[in-house]
Amino acid sequence: MKLLFDHIEQYYPLSAAAREALAENFEELVLAKGKFLITEGRVCKQLYFLQQGALRGYITVDGKEVTNWFGFEEHFITSFHSFITQQPSVENIQLLEGCILWRISKEQLTRLFDAHHEIERLVRIIYERYYIRLEERYVNAQLRTATERYAHLIEETPHILERVPLGQISSYLGISAETLSRIRSRF
Amino acid sequence: MKLLFDHIEQYYPLSAAAREALAENFEELVLAKGKFLITEGRVCKQLYFLQQGALRGYITVDGKEVTNWFGFEEHFITSFHSFITQQPSVENIQLLEGCILWRISKEQLTRLFDAHHEIERLVRIIYERYYIRLEERYVNAQLRTATERYAHLIEETPHILERVPLGQISSYLGISAETLSRIRSRF
DNA sequence: AAAGCTTTTTGATAATTGTCAAAAAAAGGG
DNA sequence: CCCTTTTTTTGACAATTATCAAAAAGCTTT
């Protein structure tokens, strides 16, 4: 739980009262590799903070899995579309390793927004940051070649190769497994 | 200004007091085609609401302009990265037509957040919605072929062809102008 | 260590898209 | 309305990536 508050601190420093309220509403969760936080068709009612481990979000297209993102330690995780709209998720979130997580439900979070303006501010700021990160990823995907995107991913997430199978990395990069293999073979 | 409040209403209904506070802080702005809301290198201090007209955001890469987004009536517009971080913008926002806009500065908005919890909530909700829209665009860009992306754009924004030159549309789609021309020639 | 399964690599070929150059079409200015 | 400039289209060719098929390498389980 300390890690969660350290992480939050980076965005917006909360008062002791707000921290306490959060602490009362977050629940620890330990899950094994391969488990799912959310599967498509179900409504995602939880926001997660990933304390330790790795996971990925993917969608199913023509029977194939397309990985949209990877999540590693110290990030907030959810199926954002489903969590925000409370409509069935199109996305699956699967653990790539055993994970330690903290979770809070949308109802609890909404109550905290009413009770503590500063918690809503914190979340507003987190959305701002997540928005511009997504924007960067979007520009990166559109502008760079597959080779550059791969190099960028390795640079940004050096240990990803040890934690994620190549087939998932290739679908994240928007290329076939064969193409990724060939890119890697010529460094 | 009515349009602005109608738009806001879709996200979160404000009290009369909050609406009044917003009305006092938004300023009308009428600009001619070709003008810029923000140019790269400058810090973006304003959030805009586009009441009428069309504009685009683009970055410069190797001397070429790459259009990242188009903005049409009834959307909030800014160089989000710069507005959020208050660092120099990498993005240019240029008017494709004469526009009617409303603007509010980051300082004013921040003051309103302190004074009216519900205004911060409104903005939090707007960020949520903008986040998932960006997510959709990202998945769309990664998953669809250029032809499908073009068809999708036309379907989503039918009048775009009359309002935006093809060269800008092609760079938005992440393809060359020649490729777009060939896609269009075979419907 | 062998068998069975999954993941990754390699080869051959096809489809898609980019680049360069030039022509055609459209838009803008006097 | 003509001239200039910009935008769009067309052609030829090269580069990139996808697809299909099969081999190789890596894991797991027995």
Tab-separated table of C-alpha atoms (C1' of nucleotides) in Angstrom:
chain	number	residue	atom	x	y	z
A	1	MET	CA	0.000	0.000	0.000
A	2	LYS	CA	2.951	2.299	0.556
A	3	LEU	CA	3.870	1.977	-3.114
A	4	LEU	CA	0.368	3.055	-4.085
A	5	PHE	CA	0.624	6.219	-2.030
A	6	ASP	CA	4.128	6.937	-3.275
A	7	HIS	CA	2.788	6.659	-6.778
A	8	ILE	CA	-0.165	8.928	-6.077
A	9	GLU	CA	2.156	11.496	-4.526
A	10	GLN	CA	3.755	12.009	-7.939
A	11	TYR	CA	0.478	13.256	-9.319
A	12	TYR	CA	-1.022	15.213	-6.442
A	13	PRO	CA	-0.219	15.238	-2.711
A	14	LEU	CA	-3.265	14.250	-0.695
A	15	SER	CA	-4.195	15.294	2.803
A	16	ALA	CA	-4.007	12.704	5.583
A	17	ALA	CA	-7.806	12.482	5.635
A	18	ALA	CA	-8.014	11.722	1.934
A	19	ARG	CA	-5.218	9.178	2.148
A	20	GLU	CA	-7.014	7.452	4.972
A	21	ALA	CA	-10.250	7.369	3.011
A	22	LEU	CA	-8.438	5.802	0.061
A	23	ALA	CA	-6.704	3.283	2.308
A	24	GLU	CA	-10.053	2.147	3.632
A	25	ASN	CA	-11.418	1.551	0.163
A	26	PHE	CA	-8.529	-0.129	-1.637
A	27	GLU	CA	-8.362	-3.885	-1.266
A	28	GLU	CA	-5.326	-6.064	-1.846
A	29	LEU	CA	-5.465	-8.797	-4.437
A	30	VAL	CA	-2.902	-11.485	-5.250
A	31	LEU	CA	-3.431	-13.411	-8.461
A	32	ALA	CA	-1.564	-16.107	-10.368
A	33	LYS	CA	-0.162	-15.960	-13.881
A	34	GLY	CA	-2.762	-16.510	-16.596
A	35	LYS	CA	-5.716	-15.206	-14.594
A	36	PHE	CA	-7.915	-12.417	-15.932
A	37	LEU	CA	-8.841	-9.090	-14.357
A	38	ILE	CA	-11.592	-8.650	-16.919
A	39	THR	CA	-12.820	-10.636	-19.906
A	40	GLU	CA	-14.725	-9.342	-22.908
A	41	GLY	CA	-18.480	-9.095	-22.523
A	42	ARG	CA	-18.337	-8.328	-18.820
A	43	VAL	CA	-18.634	-4.864	-17.307
A	44	CYS	CA	-15.452	-3.715	-15.601
A	45	LYS	CA	-16.361	-2.322	-12.194
A	46	GLN	CA	-12.894	-2.078	-10.692
A	47	LEU	CA	-9.921	0.183	-10.977
A	48	TYR	CA	-6.643	-1.593	-10.225
A	49	PHE	CA	-3.235	-0.455	-9.126
A	50	LEU	CA	-0.547	-2.906	-10.157
A	51	GLN	CA	2.027	-3.120	-7.378
A	52	GLN	CA	4.029	-6.013	-8.742
A	53	GLY	CA	3.927	-8.122	-11.874
A	54	ALA	CA	3.000	-7.733	-15.511
A	55	LEU	CA	-0.194	-7.985	-17.513
A	56	ARG	CA	-1.578	-7.125	-20.891
A	57	GLY	CA	-4.784	-5.869	-22.468
A	58	TYR	CA	-5.913	-7.499	-25.679
A	59	ILE	CA	-8.913	-7.728	-27.946
A	60	THR	CA	-10.017	-10.605	-30.150
A	61	VAL	CA	-10.239	-9.891	-33.873
A	62	ASP	CA	-11.088	-12.641	-36.373
A	63	GLY	CA	-10.183	-15.213	-33.748
A	64	LYS	CA	-6.747	-13.697	-33.191
A	65	GLU	CA	-5.596	-11.860	-30.096
A	66	VAL	CA	-4.351	-8.316	-30.628
A	67	THR	CA	-2.431	-6.922	-27.668
A	68	ASN	CA	-3.161	-3.230	-27.148
A	69	TRP	CA	-1.005	-2.532	-24.155
A	70	PHE	CA	1.263	-4.015	-21.526
A	71	GLY	CA	1.100	-3.036	-17.882
A	72	PHE	CA	3.982	-3.286	-15.459
A	73	GLU	CA	4.582	-2.309	-11.844
A	74	GLU	CA	3.192	0.917	-10.468
A	75	HIS	CA	0.465	1.758	-12.899
A	76	PHE	CA	-3.257	2.115	-12.691
A	77	ILE	CA	-4.939	-0.517	-14.766
A	78	THR	CA	-8.476	-1.073	-15.950
A	79	SER	CA	-10.470	-1.617	-19.083
A	80	PHE	CA	-10.937	2.132	-19.387
A	81	HIS	CA	-13.733	2.081	-21.915
A	82	SER	CA	-15.797	-0.320	-19.843
A	83	PHE	CA	-14.922	1.242	-16.500
A	84	ILE	CA	-15.878	4.707	-17.711
A	85	THR	CA	-19.025	3.846	-19.635
A	86	GLN	CA	-20.053	0.788	-17.593
A	87	GLN	CA	-20.735	-1.030	-20.835
A	88	PRO	CA	-19.493	-4.558	-21.555
A	89	SER	CA	-15.754	-4.661	-22.114
A	90	VAL	CA	-14.343	-5.456	-25.546
A	91	GLU	CA	-10.970	-5.925	-23.939
A	92	ASN	CA	-9.417	-8.747	-21.914
A	93	ILE	CA	-6.840	-8.101	-19.242
A	94	GLN	CA	-4.661	-11.096	-18.540
A	95	LEU	CA	-1.816	-11.575	-16.078
A	96	LEU	CA	1.524	-12.358	-17.686
A	97	GLU	CA	2.999	-13.111	-14.258
A	98	GLY	CA	1.766	-13.565	-10.738
A	99	CYS	CA	0.692	-10.094	-9.591
A	100	ILE	CA	0.044	-8.064	-6.480
A	101	LEU	CA	-2.738	-5.575	-7.077
A	102	TRP	CA	-4.918	-3.130	-5.200
A	103	ARG	CA	-8.462	-2.576	-6.320
A	104	ILE	CA	-11.276	-0.143	-5.746
A	105	SER	CA	-14.764	-0.301	-7.209
A	106	LYS	CA	-16.298	2.416	-9.338
A	107	GLU	CA	-19.038	2.942	-6.722
A	108	GLN	CA	-16.524	3.381	-3.934
A	109	LEU	CA	-14.472	5.747	-6.039
A	110	THR	CA	-17.540	7.788	-6.936
A	111	ARG	CA	-18.400	8.098	-3.250
A	112	LEU	CA	-14.864	9.263	-2.545
A	113	PHE	CA	-15.196	11.915	-5.255
A	114	ASP	CA	-18.209	13.319	-3.441
A	115	ALA	CA	-16.545	13.202	-0.051
A	116	HIS	CA	-13.117	14.498	-1.042
A	117	HIS	CA	-12.710	17.093	-3.750
A	118	GLU	CA	-8.975	16.434	-3.728
A	119	ILE	CA	-9.448	12.768	-4.669
A	120	GLU	CA	-11.411	13.821	-7.708
A	121	ARG	CA	-8.628	16.281	-8.472
A	122	LEU	CA	-6.062	13.502	-8.194
A	123	VAL	CA	-7.996	11.370	-10.631
A	124	ARG	CA	-8.490	14.298	-12.984
A	125	ILE	CA	-4.729	14.809	-13.019
A	126	ILE	CA	-4.103	11.111	-13.562
A	127	TYR	CA	-6.424	11.185	-16.566
A	128	GLU	CA	-4.544	14.185	-17.935
A	129	ARG	CA	-1.269	12.312	-17.712
A	130	TYR	CA	-2.653	9.102	-19.120
A	131	TYR	CA	-4.187	11.078	-21.964
A	132	ILE	CA	-0.924	12.627	-23.068
A	133	ARG	CA	0.887	9.315	-22.734
A	134	LEU	CA	-1.659	7.711	-25.019
A	135	GLU	CA	-1.275	10.618	-27.429
A	136	GLU	CA	2.464	10.024	-27.558
A	137	ARG	CA	1.937	6.337	-28.254
A	138	TYR	CA	-0.493	7.202	-31.025
A	139	VAL	CA	1.916	9.584	-32.740
A	140	ASN	CA	4.714	7.087	-32.291
A	141	ALA	CA	2.687	4.307	-33.892
A	142	GLN	CA	1.725	6.453	-36.839
A	143	LEU	CA	5.098	8.036	-37.488
A	144	ARG	CA	7.684	5.355	-36.950
A	145	THR	CA	8.507	2.277	-38.973
A	146	ALA	CA	8.091	-1.154	-37.397
A	147	THR	CA	11.843	-1.342	-36.749
A	148	GLU	CA	11.837	2.037	-35.002
A	149	ARG	CA	8.799	1.099	-32.949
A	150	TYR	CA	10.518	-2.083	-31.830
A	151	ALA	CA	13.732	-0.240	-30.935
A	152	HIS	CA	11.707	2.343	-29.040
A	153	LEU	CA	9.833	-0.324	-27.101
A	154	ILE	CA	13.053	-2.073	-26.068
A	155	GLU	CA	14.558	1.218	-25.002
A	156	GLU	CA	11.488	2.224	-23.037
A	157	THR	CA	10.891	-1.204	-21.495
A	158	PRO	CA	14.252	-2.982	-21.495
A	159	HIS	CA	13.139	-6.138	-19.701
A	160	ILE	CA	10.054	-6.729	-21.811
A	161	LEU	CA	11.748	-9.496	-23.808
A	162	GLU	CA	12.236	-11.554	-20.683
A	163	ARG	CA	8.663	-11.024	-19.546
A	164	VAL	CA	6.519	-11.154	-22.667
A	165	PRO	CA	6.435	-13.683	-25.539
A	166	LEU	CA	7.387	-12.278	-28.942
A	167	GLY	CA	4.033	-13.097	-30.491
A	168	GLN	CA	2.369	-10.669	-28.095
A	169	ILE	CA	4.996	-8.023	-28.710
A	170	SER	CA	4.503	-8.268	-32.468
A	171	SER	CA	0.759	-7.805	-32.187
A	172	TYR	CA	1.351	-4.830	-29.899
A	173	LEU	CA	3.653	-3.327	-32.540
A	174	GLY	CA	1.037	-3.949	-35.202
A	175	ILE	CA	3.127	-6.383	-37.219
A	176	SER	CA	3.110	-10.151	-37.779
A	177	ALA	CA	5.244	-12.479	-35.674
A	178	GLU	CA	7.297	-13.309	-38.772
A	179	THR	CA	8.107	-9.676	-39.469
A	180	LEU	CA	9.191	-9.122	-35.874
A	181	SER	CA	11.421	-12.168	-36.080
A	182	ARG	CA	13.066	-10.746	-39.197
A	183	ILE	CA	13.493	-7.307	-37.664
A	184	ARG	CA	15.179	-8.907	-34.664
A	185	SER	CA	17.459	-11.054	-36.840
A	186	ARG	CA	19.023	-7.929	-38.343
A	187	PHE	CA	19.320	-6.282	-34.896
B	1	MET	CA	-22.160	30.655	-25.483
B	2	LYS	CA	-25.414	28.709	-25.397
B	3	LEU	CA	-23.812	26.012	-27.539
B	4	LEU	CA	-20.961	25.710	-25.063
B	5	PHE	CA	-23.351	25.103	-22.195
B	6	ASP	CA	-25.452	22.679	-24.232
B	7	HIS	CA	-22.270	20.779	-24.938
B	8	ILE	CA	-21.192	20.748	-21.303
B	9	GLU	CA	-24.625	19.516	-20.283
B	10	GLN	CA	-23.942	16.264	-22.152
B	11	TYR	CA	-21.067	15.510	-19.828
B	12	TYR	CA	-22.271	16.783	-16.480
B	13	PRO	CA	-25.093	19.156	-15.530
B	14	LEU	CA	-23.744	22.168	-13.672
B	15	SER	CA	-25.468	24.297	-11.070
B	16	ALA	CA	-26.451	27.848	-11.999
B	17	ALA	CA	-23.609	29.213	-9.879
B	18	ALA	CA	-21.004	27.114	-11.659
B	19	ARG	CA	-22.433	28.016	-15.061
B	20	GLU	CA	-22.245	31.665	-14.169
B	21	ALA	CA	-18.652	31.326	-13.035
B	22	LEU	CA	-17.756	29.660	-16.318
B	23	ALA	CA	-19.603	32.312	-18.318
B	24	GLU	CA	-17.563	35.015	-16.629
B	25	ASN	CA	-14.299	33.340	-17.533
B	26	PHE	CA	-14.839	32.232	-21.123
B	27	GLU	CA	-14.038	34.801	-23.763
B	28	GLU	CA	-15.275	34.823	-27.340
B	29	LEU	CA	-12.790	34.743	-30.178
B	30	VAL	CA	-13.385	35.064	-33.920
B	31	LEU	CA	-10.481	34.155	-36.171
B	32	ALA	CA	-9.900	33.900	-39.904
B	33	LYS	CA	-8.881	30.848	-41.913
B	34	GLY	CA	-5.175	30.089	-41.800
B	35	LYS	CA	-4.573	31.610	-38.358
B	36	PHE	CA	-3.013	29.585	-35.562
B	37	LEU	CA	-4.279	28.900	-32.060
B	38	ILE	CA	-0.855	27.659	-31.053
B	39	THR	CA	2.450	27.178	-32.857
B	40	GLU	CA	5.243	24.813	-31.916
B	41	GLY	CA	7.726	26.085	-29.386
B	42	ARG	CA	5.191	28.207	-27.511
B	43	VAL	CA	3.435	27.179	-24.309
B	44	CYS	CA	-0.304	26.684	-24.753
B	45	LYS	CA	-2.084	28.533	-21.953
B	46	GLN	CA	-5.624	28.372	-23.269
B	47	LEU	CA	-8.351	25.818	-23.548
B	48	TYR	CA	-10.673	26.450	-26.480
B	49	PHE	CA	-14.201	25.461	-27.284
B	50	LEU	CA	-14.833	25.429	-31.013
B	51	GLN	CA	-18.338	26.743	-31.661
B	52	GLN	CA	-18.122	26.951	-35.414
B	53	GLY	CA	-15.532	26.091	-38.042
B	54	ALA	CA	-12.799	23.548	-38.552
B	55	LEU	CA	-9.167	23.241	-37.562
B	56	ARG	CA	-6.371	20.747	-37.376
B	57	GLY	CA	-3.435	19.835	-35.165
B	58	TYR	CA	-0.195	18.916	-36.852
B	59	ILE	CA	3.452	18.399	-36.077
B	60	THR	CA	6.474	18.970	-38.293
B	61	VAL	CA	8.645	15.939	-39.042
B	62	ASP	CA	11.605	16.157	-41.438
B	63	GLY	CA	10.162	19.354	-42.849
B	64	LYS	CA	6.805	17.737	-43.576
B	65	GLU	CA	3.538	18.417	-41.793
B	66	VAL	CA	1.848	15.417	-40.190
B	67	THR	CA	-1.766	16.050	-39.240
B	68	ASN	CA	-2.668	14.329	-35.982
B	69	TRP	CA	-6.275	15.363	-35.663
B	70	PHE	CA	-9.068	17.439	-37.090
B	71	GLY	CA	-11.419	19.485	-34.939
B	72	PHE	CA	-14.920	20.454	-35.932
B	73	GLU	CA	-17.816	22.260	-34.263
B	74	GLU	CA	-18.601	21.639	-30.631
B	75	HIS	CA	-15.396	20.221	-29.309
B	76	PHE	CA	-12.869	21.308	-26.770
B	77	ILE	CA	-9.568	22.013	-28.422
B	78	THR	CA	-6.071	22.605	-27.150
B	79	SER	CA	-2.563	21.333	-27.523
B	80	PHE	CA	-3.178	18.915	-24.683
B	81	HIS	CA	0.412	18.009	-24.006
B	82	SER	CA	1.449	21.633	-23.715
B	83	PHE	CA	-1.674	22.754	-21.875
B	84	ILE	CA	-1.305	20.002	-19.297
B	85	THR	CA	2.445	20.146	-18.756
B	86	GLN	CA	2.914	23.865	-19.557
B	87	GLN	CA	5.910	22.916	-21.648
B	88	PRO	CA	6.499	24.252	-25.178
B	89	SER	CA	4.111	22.752	-27.686
B	90	VAL	CA	5.346	20.371	-30.354
B	91	GLU	CA	2.030	20.743	-32.092
B	92	ASN	CA	0.555	23.481	-34.267
B	93	ILE	CA	-3.168	24.173	-34.346
B	94	GLN	CA	-4.274	25.887	-37.515
B	95	LEU	CA	-7.701	27.060	-38.630
B	96	LEU	CA	-8.984	25.357	-41.769
B	97	GLU	CA	-11.887	27.799	-41.916
B	98	GLY	CA	-12.922	30.997	-40.208
B	99	CYS	CA	-13.884	29.960	-36.658
B	100	ILE	CA	-15.876	31.104	-33.676
B	101	LEU	CA	-14.227	29.977	-30.462
B	102	TRP	CA	-14.475	30.462	-26.735
B	103	ARG	CA	-11.345	30.402	-24.669
B	104	ILE	CA	-10.353	30.166	-21.025
B	105	SER	CA	-6.856	30.302	-19.606
B	106	LYS	CA	-5.286	27.546	-17.548
B	107	GLU	CA	-4.985	29.921	-14.556
B	108	GLN	CA	-8.639	30.842	-14.698
B	109	LEU	CA	-9.627	27.222	-15.042
B	110	THR	CA	-7.448	26.232	-12.104
B	111	ARG	CA	-9.100	28.922	-9.992
B	112	LEU	CA	-12.507	27.596	-10.986
B	113	PHE	CA	-11.447	24.089	-9.931
B	114	ASP	CA	-10.734	25.418	-6.460
B	115	ALA	CA	-13.957	27.387	-6.252
B	116	HIS	CA	-16.309	24.812	-7.753
B	117	HIS	CA	-15.797	21.126	-7.170
B	118	GLU	CA	-18.374	20.406	-9.873
B	119	ILE	CA	-16.329	22.201	-12.535
B	120	GLU	CA	-13.382	19.981	-11.752
B	121	ARG	CA	-15.743	17.017	-11.958
B	122	LEU	CA	-16.964	18.182	-15.341
B	123	VAL	CA	-13.421	18.400	-16.621
B	124	ARG	CA	-12.553	15.017	-15.114
B	125	ILE	CA	-15.473	13.511	-17.010
B	126	ILE	CA	-14.471	15.261	-20.223
B	127	TYR	CA	-10.988	13.811	-19.889
B	128	GLU	CA	-12.488	10.345	-19.401
B	129	ARG	CA	-14.476	10.676	-22.597
B	130	TYR	CA	-11.618	12.128	-24.582
B	131	TYR	CA	-9.381	9.316	-23.328
B	132	ILE	CA	-11.621	6.564	-24.570
B	133	ARG	CA	-12.154	8.323	-27.895
B	134	LEU	CA	-8.388	8.476	-28.358
B	135	GLU	CA	-8.145	4.815	-27.402
B	136	GLU	CA	-10.655	3.930	-30.111
B	137	ARG	CA	-8.697	5.906	-32.665
B	138	TYR	CA	-5.519	4.141	-31.622
B	139	VAL	CA	-7.023	0.681	-31.992
B	140	ASN	CA	-8.571	1.697	-35.275
B	141	ALA	CA	-5.254	2.925	-36.632
B	142	GLN	CA	-3.475	-0.241	-35.602
B	143	LEU	CA	-6.074	-2.719	-36.743
B	144	ARG	CA	-7.498	-1.449	-39.995
B	145	THR	CA	-5.938	-1.190	-43.424
B	146	ALA	CA	-5.521	2.226	-45.017
B	147	THR	CA	-8.632	1.630	-47.137
B	148	GLU	CA	-10.707	0.751	-44.101
B	149	ARG	CA	-9.402	3.740	-42.175
B	150	TYR	CA	-10.363	6.005	-45.056
B	151	ALA	CA	-13.855	4.490	-45.314
B	152	HIS	CA	-14.276	4.830	-41.577
B	153	LEU	CA	-13.234	8.473	-41.636
B	154	ILE	CA	-15.686	9.313	-44.404
B	155	GLU	CA	-18.470	7.519	-42.563
B	156	GLU	CA	-17.659	9.232	-39.290
B	157	THR	CA	-17.091	12.684	-40.794
B	158	PRO	CA	-19.013	12.759	-44.073
B	159	HIS	CA	-18.296	16.381	-44.976
B	160	ILE	CA	-14.582	16.207	-44.357
B	161	LEU	CA	-13.789	15.998	-48.074
B	162	GLU	CA	-15.369	19.377	-48.678
B	163	ARG	CA	-13.577	20.960	-45.751
B	164	VAL	CA	-10.081	19.484	-45.707
B	165	PRO	CA	-7.531	19.050	-48.535
B	166	LEU	CA	-6.635	15.455	-49.352
B	167	GLY	CA	-2.970	15.904	-48.505
B	168	GLN	CA	-3.923	16.606	-44.908
B	169	ILE	CA	-6.320	13.682	-44.820
B	170	SER	CA	-3.624	11.333	-46.104
B	171	SER	CA	-1.159	12.398	-43.429
B	172	TYR	CA	-3.895	11.961	-40.820
B	173	LEU	CA	-4.473	8.426	-42.112
B	174	GLY	CA	-0.749	7.742	-41.977
B	175	ILE	CA	-0.344	7.184	-45.719
B	176	SER	CA	1.153	9.171	-48.581
B	177	ALA	CA	-0.966	11.466	-50.729
B	178	GLU	CA	-0.381	9.162	-53.702
B	179	THR	CA	-1.672	6.121	-51.852
B	180	LEU	CA	-4.800	7.974	-50.772
B	181	SER	CA	-5.369	9.056	-54.331
B	182	ARG	CA	-5.171	5.433	-55.489
B	183	ILE	CA	-7.472	4.237	-52.708
B	184	ARG	CA	-10.011	6.855	-53.735
B	185	SER	CA	-9.754	5.972	-57.422
B	186	ARG	CA	-10.975	2.449	-56.709
B	187	PHE	CA	-13.738	3.774	-54.425
C	1	DA	C1'	15.379	-38.688	-22.425
C	2	DA	C1'	11.339	-39.007	-25.472
C	3	DA	C1'	6.846	-37.239	-26.890
C	4	DG	C1'	3.826	-33.649	-27.496
C	5	DC	C1'	2.893	-28.926	-27.495
C	6	DT	C1'	3.883	-24.040	-28.273
C	7	DT	C1'	6.764	-20.450	-29.902
C	8	DT	C1'	10.011	-18.703	-33.034
C	9	DT	C1'	12.479	-18.757	-37.269
C	10	DT	C1'	13.160	-19.303	-42.218
C	11	DG	C1'	11.831	-19.484	-47.144
C	12	DA	C1'	9.030	-18.258	-51.043
C	13	DT	C1'	5.686	-15.392	-52.880
C	14	DA	C1'	2.050	-11.869	-53.056
C	15	DA	C1'	0.009	-7.646	-51.603
C	16	DT	C1'	0.481	-3.086	-49.876
C	17	DT	C1'	2.515	1.121	-49.609
C	18	DG	C1'	6.327	4.558	-50.383
C	19	DT	C1'	9.156	7.390	-53.416
C	20	DC	C1'	10.340	10.013	-57.341
C	21	DA	C1'	8.956	12.324	-61.416
C	22	DA	C1'	5.812	14.324	-64.363
C	23	DA	C1'	1.188	15.408	-65.962
C	24	DA	C1'	-3.410	17.028	-65.005
C	25	DA	C1'	-6.634	19.513	-62.374
C	26	DA	C1'	-8.002	22.954	-59.206
C	27	DA	C1'	-7.528	27.206	-56.683
C	28	DG	C1'	-6.009	31.874	-56.075
C	29	DG	C1'	-4.348	36.550	-57.547
C	30	DG	C1'	-4.147	40.416	-60.248
D	1	DC	C1'	-9.902	35.773	-67.773
D	2	DC	C1'	-5.136	34.525	-67.876
D	3	DC	C1'	-1.157	33.408	-65.231
D	4	DT	C1'	0.878	31.383	-61.231
D	5	DT	C1'	0.864	28.322	-57.554
D	6	DT	C1'	-0.843	24.487	-55.177
D	7	DT	C1'	-3.106	20.178	-55.041
D	8	DT	C1'	-4.189	15.858	-56.958
D	9	DT	C1'	-3.469	12.121	-60.067
D	10	DT	C1'	-0.830	8.792	-62.755
D	11	DG	C1'	3.148	5.826	-63.918
D	12	DA	C1'	7.252	3.148	-62.895
D	13	DC	C1'	9.843	1.085	-59.597
D	14	DA	C1'	11.620	-0.067	-54.897
D	15	DA	C1'	10.900	-1.173	-50.136
D	16	DT	C1'	8.142	-3.026	-46.548
D	17	DT	C1'	5.172	-6.174	-44.693
D	18	DA	C1'	1.706	-10.079	-44.873
D	19	DT	C1'	0.664	-14.756	-45.732
D	20	DC	C1'	1.309	-19.603	-46.137
D	21	DA	C1'	4.045	-23.539	-45.212
D	22	DA	C1'	7.477	-25.927	-43.016
D	23	DA	C1'	11.496	-26.364	-40.115
D	24	DA	C1'	13.807	-25.368	-35.817
D	25	DA	C1'	13.979	-24.308	-31.071
D	26	DG	C1'	12.023	-24.146	-26.453
D	27	DC	C1'	8.999	-25.926	-22.815
D	28	DT	C1'	6.288	-29.479	-20.225
D	29	DT	C1'	5.014	-33.698	-18.976
D	30	DT	C1'	5.730	-38.235	-18.494
